[in-house]
Amino acid sequence: MKGGDPYIRALMRTISASEANGNRPYSLLYGGEQVNDLSRHPQKCVTILTGPNTGNCSTAAGRYQMINTTWYEIAPRYHPQPTQMMLWTHYSFEAEYQDVVVYSWLNDSQVWGVEIPKLLRQQKLNDVLRKLSPTWTSLGYGIETNSISRSLPKIYQKMLQEELTQSPEVRSQQ
């Protein structure tokens, strides 16, 4: 994603590193399978093999591993180009829309009860990760973690430095 707040972009990259670390994160399903059709959320229910939800299934998909119900809850609020089809509205799950929707969602203080960009600028990443963990369980404060969870503060700092270096606002102030 280009443009916007470099702190939020770094956070998005950090979430992706924890949730969908791989070559093709936008088309990744829970469990590792790739899908080719991103015209809508894949909605494929994959059986969970380990952890507290063993035996249930997950529809998590894409760079941010959003389950279908979350996507269909937030897409109407933040998706820039919904498609009207007869009686229902269709929300593309293409890469650019995953980024735009998640970016806008993370910037919505009414949803999270806090201003995430402000907390990030105050270097309160752990507070942010704790707030987001019910949505993204691998962030280290939820019911599950993964091998990357402990490294997320370092990953975020690296991503933030890259984003600040690439940010046009920062370059114009140098």
PDB file of C-alpha atoms in Angstrom:
ATOM      1  CA  MET A   1       0.000   0.000   0.000  1.00  0.00           C
ATOM      2  CA  LYS A   2       1.234   3.466  -0.843  1.00  0.00           C
ATOM      3  CA  GLY A   3       0.264   6.723   0.787  1.00  0.00           C
ATOM      4  CA  GLY A   4      -1.351   7.312   4.112  1.00  0.00           C
ATOM      5  CA  ASP A   5       0.056   7.105   7.597  1.00  0.00           C
ATOM      6  CA  PRO A   6       3.424   5.301   7.726  1.00  0.00           C
ATOM      7  CA  TYR A   7       2.708   4.175  11.303  1.00  0.00           C
ATOM      8  CA  ILE A   8      -0.474   2.403  10.232  1.00  0.00           C
ATOM      9  CA  ARG A   9       1.235   0.956   7.136  1.00  0.00           C
ATOM     10  CA  ALA A  10       3.987  -0.449   9.386  1.00  0.00           C
ATOM     11  CA  LEU A  11       1.325  -1.924  11.668  1.00  0.00           C
ATOM     12  CA  MET A  12      -0.412  -3.529   8.681  1.00  0.00           C
ATOM     13  CA  ARG A  13       2.882  -5.073   7.561  1.00  0.00           C
ATOM     14  CA  THR A  14       3.449  -6.341  11.093  1.00  0.00           C
ATOM     15  CA  ILE A  15      -0.001  -7.949  11.218  1.00  0.00           C
ATOM     16  CA  SER A  16       0.705  -9.553   7.863  1.00  0.00           C
ATOM     17  CA  ALA A  17       4.083 -10.855   9.077  1.00  0.00           C
ATOM     18  CA  SER A  18       2.305 -12.585  11.934  1.00  0.00           C
ATOM     19  CA  GLU A  19      -0.812 -13.742  10.101  1.00  0.00           C
ATOM     20  CA  ALA A  20       0.130 -14.412   6.475  1.00  0.00           C
ATOM     21  CA  ASN A  21       3.889 -14.449   6.125  1.00  0.00           C
ATOM     22  CA  GLY A  22       4.650 -15.760   2.669  1.00  0.00           C
ATOM     23  CA  ASN A  23       5.159 -14.995  -1.014  1.00  0.00           C
ATOM     24  CA  ARG A  24       1.483 -14.513  -1.893  1.00  0.00           C
ATOM     25  CA  PRO A  25      -0.184 -13.290   1.300  1.00  0.00           C
ATOM     26  CA  TYR A  26      -3.232 -11.748  -0.381  1.00  0.00           C
ATOM     27  CA  SER A  27      -4.411 -15.110  -1.716  1.00  0.00           C
ATOM     28  CA  LEU A  28      -3.455 -17.211   1.311  1.00  0.00           C
ATOM     29  CA  LEU A  29      -6.085 -19.260   3.130  1.00  0.00           C
ATOM     30  CA  TYR A  30      -5.798 -20.436   6.710  1.00  0.00           C
ATOM     31  CA  GLY A  31      -3.723 -23.600   6.608  1.00  0.00           C
ATOM     32  CA  GLY A  32      -1.557 -22.527   3.665  1.00  0.00           C
ATOM     33  CA  GLU A  33      -3.644 -23.152   0.546  1.00  0.00           C
ATOM     34  CA  GLN A  34      -3.651 -20.439  -2.116  1.00  0.00           C
ATOM     35  CA  VAL A  35      -6.721 -19.266  -4.023  1.00  0.00           C
ATOM     36  CA  ASN A  36      -6.822 -17.633  -7.436  1.00  0.00           C
ATOM     37  CA  ASP A  37     -10.210 -15.908  -7.312  1.00  0.00           C
ATOM     38  CA  LEU A  38     -10.184 -12.812  -5.114  1.00  0.00           C
ATOM     39  CA  SER A  39     -13.265 -11.231  -6.669  1.00  0.00           C
ATOM     40  CA  ARG A  40     -14.867 -11.850  -3.247  1.00  0.00           C
ATOM     41  CA  HIS A  41     -13.856 -13.348   0.108  1.00  0.00           C
ATOM     42  CA  PRO A  42     -13.078 -17.049  -0.560  1.00  0.00           C
ATOM     43  CA  GLN A  43     -15.232 -18.233   2.390  1.00  0.00           C
ATOM     44  CA  LYS A  44     -13.511 -21.625   2.394  1.00  0.00           C
ATOM     45  CA  CYS A  45     -13.865 -23.286   5.783  1.00  0.00           C
ATOM     46  CA  VAL A  46     -10.595 -25.044   6.691  1.00  0.00           C
ATOM     47  CA  THR A  47     -10.465 -27.385   9.698  1.00  0.00           C
ATOM     48  CA  ILE A  48      -8.287 -26.124  12.554  1.00  0.00           C
ATOM     49  CA  LEU A  49      -5.808 -28.847  13.516  1.00  0.00           C
ATOM     50  CA  THR A  50      -4.090 -27.362  16.603  1.00  0.00           C
ATOM     51  CA  GLY A  51      -4.709 -24.938  19.435  1.00  0.00           C
ATOM     52  CA  PRO A  52      -7.766 -24.035  21.487  1.00  0.00           C
ATOM     53  CA  ASN A  53     -10.087 -24.145  18.456  1.00  0.00           C
ATOM     54  CA  THR A  54      -9.069 -27.618  17.234  1.00  0.00           C
ATOM     55  CA  GLY A  55     -11.873 -29.252  15.278  1.00  0.00           C
ATOM     56  CA  ASN A  56     -13.596 -25.991  14.388  1.00  0.00           C
ATOM     57  CA  CYS A  57     -12.986 -24.417  11.033  1.00  0.00           C
ATOM     58  CA  SER A  58     -11.614 -21.078   9.926  1.00  0.00           C
ATOM     59  CA  THR A  59     -12.475 -19.005   6.888  1.00  0.00           C
ATOM     60  CA  ALA A  60      -9.438 -16.755   7.478  1.00  0.00           C
ATOM     61  CA  ALA A  61      -8.044 -15.507   4.199  1.00  0.00           C
ATOM     62  CA  GLY A  62      -5.811 -12.877   2.687  1.00  0.00           C
ATOM     63  CA  ARG A  63      -2.938 -10.757   3.899  1.00  0.00           C
ATOM     64  CA  TYR A  64      -4.692 -10.047   7.194  1.00  0.00           C
ATOM     65  CA  GLN A  65      -6.320 -13.486   7.566  1.00  0.00           C
ATOM     66  CA  MET A  66      -9.802 -12.048   7.933  1.00  0.00           C
ATOM     67  CA  ILE A  67     -12.644 -14.449   8.481  1.00  0.00           C
ATOM     68  CA  ASN A  68     -15.597 -14.042   6.153  1.00  0.00           C
ATOM     69  CA  THR A  69     -17.929 -12.599   8.807  1.00  0.00           C
ATOM     70  CA  THR A  70     -15.389  -9.909   9.693  1.00  0.00           C
ATOM     71  CA  TRP A  71     -14.894  -9.020   6.024  1.00  0.00           C
ATOM     72  CA  TYR A  72     -18.637  -8.750   5.435  1.00  0.00           C
ATOM     73  CA  GLU A  73     -18.999  -6.637   8.570  1.00  0.00           C
ATOM     74  CA  ILE A  74     -16.258  -4.121   7.744  1.00  0.00           C
ATOM     75  CA  ALA A  75     -16.281  -4.045   3.925  1.00  0.00           C
ATOM     76  CA  PRO A  76     -19.580  -2.102   3.730  1.00  0.00           C
ATOM     77  CA  ARG A  77     -18.066   0.651   5.880  1.00  0.00           C
ATOM     78  CA  TYR A  78     -14.664   1.001   4.216  1.00  0.00           C
ATOM     79  CA  HIS A  79     -14.660  -0.587   0.747  1.00  0.00           C
ATOM     80  CA  PRO A  80     -14.268   2.169  -1.852  1.00  0.00           C
ATOM     81  CA  GLN A  81     -15.914   0.370  -4.809  1.00  0.00           C
ATOM     82  CA  PRO A  82     -18.696  -2.067  -3.936  1.00  0.00           C
ATOM     83  CA  THR A  83     -20.449  -3.720  -6.864  1.00  0.00           C
ATOM     84  CA  GLN A  84     -24.233  -3.895  -6.847  1.00  0.00           C
ATOM     85  CA  MET A  85     -25.546  -7.230  -8.163  1.00  0.00           C
ATOM     86  CA  MET A  86     -29.312  -7.612  -8.277  1.00  0.00           C
ATOM     87  CA  LEU A  87     -30.306  -7.741  -4.604  1.00  0.00           C
ATOM     88  CA  TRP A  88     -26.902  -7.893  -2.931  1.00  0.00           C
ATOM     89  CA  THR A  89     -23.712  -5.876  -2.792  1.00  0.00           C
ATOM     90  CA  HIS A  90     -20.426  -7.510  -3.732  1.00  0.00           C
ATOM     91  CA  TYR A  91     -17.095  -6.489  -2.132  1.00  0.00           C
ATOM     92  CA  SER A  92     -13.947  -7.427  -4.030  1.00  0.00           C
ATOM     93  CA  PHE A  93     -11.245  -9.135  -1.952  1.00  0.00           C
ATOM     94  CA  GLU A  94      -8.458  -8.146  -4.374  1.00  0.00           C
ATOM     95  CA  ALA A  95      -5.185  -7.059  -2.766  1.00  0.00           C
ATOM     96  CA  GLU A  96      -5.748  -3.315  -3.045  1.00  0.00           C
ATOM     97  CA  TYR A  97      -9.132  -3.617  -1.326  1.00  0.00           C
ATOM     98  CA  GLN A  98      -7.801  -5.766   1.503  1.00  0.00           C
ATOM     99  CA  ASP A  99      -5.281  -2.991   2.193  1.00  0.00           C
ATOM    100  CA  VAL A 100      -7.719  -0.084   1.863  1.00  0.00           C
ATOM    101  CA  VAL A 101     -10.361  -1.702   4.064  1.00  0.00           C
ATOM    102  CA  VAL A 102      -7.909  -2.715   6.814  1.00  0.00           C
ATOM    103  CA  TYR A 103      -6.150   0.675   6.670  1.00  0.00           C
ATOM    104  CA  SER A 104      -9.446   2.526   7.144  1.00  0.00           C
ATOM    105  CA  TRP A 105     -10.581   0.090   9.833  1.00  0.00           C
ATOM    106  CA  LEU A 106      -7.389   0.557  11.856  1.00  0.00           C
ATOM    107  CA  ASN A 107      -7.846   4.336  11.633  1.00  0.00           C
ATOM    108  CA  ASP A 108     -11.424   4.213  12.979  1.00  0.00           C
ATOM    109  CA  SER A 109     -11.180   5.175  16.655  1.00  0.00           C
ATOM    110  CA  GLN A 110     -14.882   4.481  17.194  1.00  0.00           C
ATOM    111  CA  VAL A 111     -14.325   0.803  16.399  1.00  0.00           C
ATOM    112  CA  TRP A 112     -11.281   0.307  18.611  1.00  0.00           C
ATOM    113  CA  GLY A 113     -12.077   2.809  21.373  1.00  0.00           C
ATOM    114  CA  VAL A 114      -8.621   4.350  20.971  1.00  0.00           C
ATOM    115  CA  GLU A 115      -6.715   6.309  18.349  1.00  0.00           C
ATOM    116  CA  ILE A 116      -4.321   3.674  17.070  1.00  0.00           C
ATOM    117  CA  PRO A 117      -2.134   6.140  15.088  1.00  0.00           C
ATOM    118  CA  LYS A 118      -1.719   8.273  18.211  1.00  0.00           C
ATOM    119  CA  LEU A 119      -0.735   5.265  20.352  1.00  0.00           C
ATOM    120  CA  LEU A 120       1.793   4.202  17.722  1.00  0.00           C
ATOM    121  CA  ARG A 121       3.344   7.678  17.662  1.00  0.00           C
ATOM    122  CA  GLN A 122       3.558   7.503  21.475  1.00  0.00           C
ATOM    123  CA  GLN A 123       5.478   4.222  21.082  1.00  0.00           C
ATOM    124  CA  LYS A 124       2.708   2.209  22.756  1.00  0.00           C
ATOM    125  CA  LEU A 125       2.843  -0.701  20.335  1.00  0.00           C
ATOM    126  CA  ASN A 126       2.117  -3.295  23.025  1.00  0.00           C
ATOM    127  CA  ASP A 127      -1.120  -1.460  23.901  1.00  0.00           C
ATOM    128  CA  VAL A 128      -2.079  -1.539  20.221  1.00  0.00           C
ATOM    129  CA  LEU A 129      -1.242  -5.229  19.853  1.00  0.00           C
ATOM    130  CA  ARG A 130      -3.242  -6.025  22.993  1.00  0.00           C
ATOM    131  CA  LYS A 131      -6.233  -4.069  21.619  1.00  0.00           C
ATOM    132  CA  LEU A 132      -6.051  -5.876  18.255  1.00  0.00           C
ATOM    133  CA  SER A 133      -5.404  -9.385  19.625  1.00  0.00           C
ATOM    134  CA  PRO A 134      -9.062 -10.425  19.825  1.00  0.00           C
ATOM    135  CA  THR A 135      -9.189  -9.861  16.048  1.00  0.00           C
ATOM    136  CA  TRP A 136      -5.707 -11.149  15.186  1.00  0.00           C
ATOM    137  CA  THR A 137      -4.926 -13.864  17.740  1.00  0.00           C
ATOM    138  CA  SER A 138      -1.298 -14.252  16.676  1.00  0.00           C
ATOM    139  CA  LEU A 139      -0.381 -10.764  17.914  1.00  0.00           C
ATOM    140  CA  GLY A 140       0.622 -12.158  21.279  1.00  0.00           C
ATOM    141  CA  TYR A 141      -2.175 -11.180  23.649  1.00  0.00           C
ATOM    142  CA  GLY A 142      -4.982 -13.403  22.402  1.00  0.00           C
ATOM    143  CA  ILE A 143      -5.853 -17.042  22.835  1.00  0.00           C
ATOM    144  CA  GLU A 144      -3.106 -18.135  20.442  1.00  0.00           C
ATOM    145  CA  THR A 145       0.383 -17.100  19.512  1.00  0.00           C
ATOM    146  CA  ASN A 146       2.794 -18.290  16.862  1.00  0.00           C
ATOM    147  CA  SER A 147       6.543 -18.421  16.393  1.00  0.00           C
ATOM    148  CA  ILE A 148       6.616 -14.762  15.302  1.00  0.00           C
ATOM    149  CA  SER A 149       4.481 -13.273  18.115  1.00  0.00           C
ATOM    150  CA  ARG A 150       7.434 -12.495  20.417  1.00  0.00           C
ATOM    151  CA  SER A 151       9.323 -10.778  17.586  1.00  0.00           C
ATOM    152  CA  LEU A 152       6.510  -8.421  16.612  1.00  0.00           C
ATOM    153  CA  PRO A 153       7.890  -5.315  18.384  1.00  0.00           C
ATOM    154  CA  LYS A 154      11.195  -5.702  16.509  1.00  0.00           C
ATOM    155  CA  ILE A 155       9.385  -6.437  13.258  1.00  0.00           C
ATOM    156  CA  TYR A 156       7.225  -3.347  13.732  1.00  0.00           C
ATOM    157  CA  GLN A 157      10.261  -1.136  14.383  1.00  0.00           C
ATOM    158  CA  LYS A 158      11.950  -2.416  11.226  1.00  0.00           C
ATOM    159  CA  MET A 159       8.786  -1.905   9.164  1.00  0.00           C
ATOM    160  CA  LEU A 160       8.278   1.561  10.639  1.00  0.00           C
ATOM    161  CA  GLN A 161      11.801   2.642   9.727  1.00  0.00           C
ATOM    162  CA  GLU A 162      11.252   1.442   6.165  1.00  0.00           C
ATOM    163  CA  GLU A 163       7.875   3.209   5.956  1.00  0.00           C
ATOM    164  CA  LEU A 164       9.230   6.459   7.384  1.00  0.00           C
ATOM    165  CA  THR A 165      12.118   6.366   4.912  1.00  0.00           C
ATOM    166  CA  GLN A 166       9.716   5.824   2.000  1.00  0.00           C
ATOM    167  CA  SER A 167       7.085   8.311   3.193  1.00  0.00           C
ATOM    168  CA  PRO A 168       6.882  11.441   1.006  1.00  0.00           C
ATOM    169  CA  GLU A 169       5.927  13.566   4.049  1.00  0.00           C
ATOM    170  CA  VAL A 170       9.121  12.530   5.833  1.00  0.00           C
ATOM    171  CA  ARG A 171      11.315  13.027   2.736  1.00  0.00           C
ATOM    172  CA  SER A 172       9.943  16.550   2.207  1.00  0.00           C
ATOM    173  CA  GLN A 173      10.852  17.479   5.797  1.00  0.00           C
ATOM    174  CA  GLN A 174      14.466  16.334   5.448  1.00  0.00           C
TER     175      GLN A 174
END
